[in-house]
Structure formats: structure tokens, C-alpha cells
């Protein structure tokens, strides 16, 4: 159901999940938002941060790789 959100709403959802400490879900939503709007590098950076907080260091590293142009 959350896949049909536009990227801004997806990012807002991710922000809320992050505040709730649901880091993995937040990261997933930041990444989905970024895939809809890849020029918004802060989204994939935030995904990396949230994956890091979720202790998924491999996914965090993958996300950070997309921050560089």
C-alpha cells in the first residue's frame, strides 16, 4: 500500500518511522522515495543513515555509494 505514495509522502513516512525508532522500515521508505526521484541525494543518504542505525552496515554502504555523483 505504501508503494503508491509519491516520493515526498514516502519521505515523510520515513521521517516518522525514524522518529519512532523503526530504523529499518525508515531506511526502506527513504530508499523507495529515492528510487522515485533519484536526483534527491539526501533521500539515499538518509536511507544509509537509517540502515546504519538498524546495524545493517552492508545496506548502509550500498546506500552511501549512491550519494556520490
Short mmCIF file of C-alpha atoms in Angstrom, two decimals:
data_model
loop_
_atom_site.label_atom_id
_atom_site.label_comp_id
_atom_site.label_asym_id
_atom_site.label_seq_id
_atom_site.Cartn_x
_atom_site.Cartn_y
_atom_site.Cartn_z
CA UNK A 1 0.00 0.00 0.00
CA UNK A 2 2.92 2.35 0.70
CA UNK A 3 4.42 1.86 -2.76
CA UNK A 4 1.80 4.09 -4.38
CA UNK A 5 2.87 7.14 -2.34
CA UNK A 6 4.64 9.95 -4.15
CA UNK A 7 8.26 10.45 -3.17
CA UNK A 8 7.55 13.35 -0.81
CA UNK A 9 4.91 11.40 1.13
CA UNK A 10 7.19 8.36 1.19
CA UNK A 11 9.98 10.53 2.63
CA UNK A 12 7.61 11.99 5.25
CA UNK A 13 6.61 8.46 6.25
CA UNK A 14 10.29 7.56 6.52
CA UNK A 15 10.89 10.62 8.73
CA UNK A 16 8.08 9.49 11.03
CA UNK A 17 9.36 5.90 11.20
CA UNK A 18 12.84 7.20 12.02
CA UNK A 19 11.43 9.26 14.92
CA UNK A 20 9.69 6.11 16.18
CA UNK A 21 12.98 4.22 16.13
CA UNK A 22 11.84 1.93 13.29
CA UNK A 23 15.15 2.34 11.51
CA UNK A 24 14.92 -0.50 9.01
CA UNK A 25 11.41 0.49 7.89
CA UNK A 26 12.54 4.11 7.67
CA UNK A 27 15.54 3.17 5.54
CA UNK A 28 13.36 1.10 3.22
CA UNK A 29 10.98 4.03 2.71
CA UNK A 30 13.80 6.54 2.14
CA UNK A 31 15.22 4.19 -0.47
CA UNK A 32 11.82 3.77 -2.17
CA UNK A 33 11.36 7.55 -2.22
CA UNK A 34 14.85 7.96 -3.70
CA UNK A 35 14.14 5.38 -6.42
CA UNK A 36 11.17 7.52 -7.47
CA UNK A 37 13.32 10.69 -7.52
CA UNK A 38 16.99 9.77 -7.80
CA UNK A 39 18.22 13.37 -8.05
CA UNK A 40 17.23 13.85 -4.39
CA UNK A 41 20.52 12.57 -2.96
CA UNK A 42 19.51 13.41 0.62
CA UNK A 43 16.94 10.59 0.45
CA UNK A 44 19.52 7.90 -0.26
CA UNK A 45 21.87 9.47 2.30
CA UNK A 46 19.07 9.28 4.89
CA UNK A 47 18.49 5.66 3.89
CA UNK A 48 22.16 4.98 4.56
CA UNK A 49 21.95 6.66 7.96
CA UNK A 50 18.84 4.67 8.90
CA UNK A 51 20.35 1.36 7.70
CA UNK A 52 23.39 2.19 9.81
CA UNK A 53 21.20 2.79 12.87
CA UNK A 54 19.48 -0.55 12.12
CA UNK A 55 23.00 -2.08 12.13
CA UNK A 56 22.63 -3.23 8.52
CA UNK A 57 26.07 -1.99 7.54
CA UNK A 58 26.13 -3.67 4.13
CA UNK A 59 22.92 -1.91 3.03
CA UNK A 60 24.18 1.33 4.58
CA UNK A 61 27.36 1.10 2.49
CA UNK A 62 25.32 0.38 -0.67
CA UNK A 63 23.16 3.44 0.03
CA UNK A 64 26.16 5.70 0.65
CA UNK A 65 27.69 4.60 -2.66
CA UNK A 66 24.72 6.24 -4.41
CA UNK A 67 25.33 9.60 -2.73
CA UNK A 68 28.39 10.28 -4.87
CA UNK A 69 27.65 11.53 -8.37
#
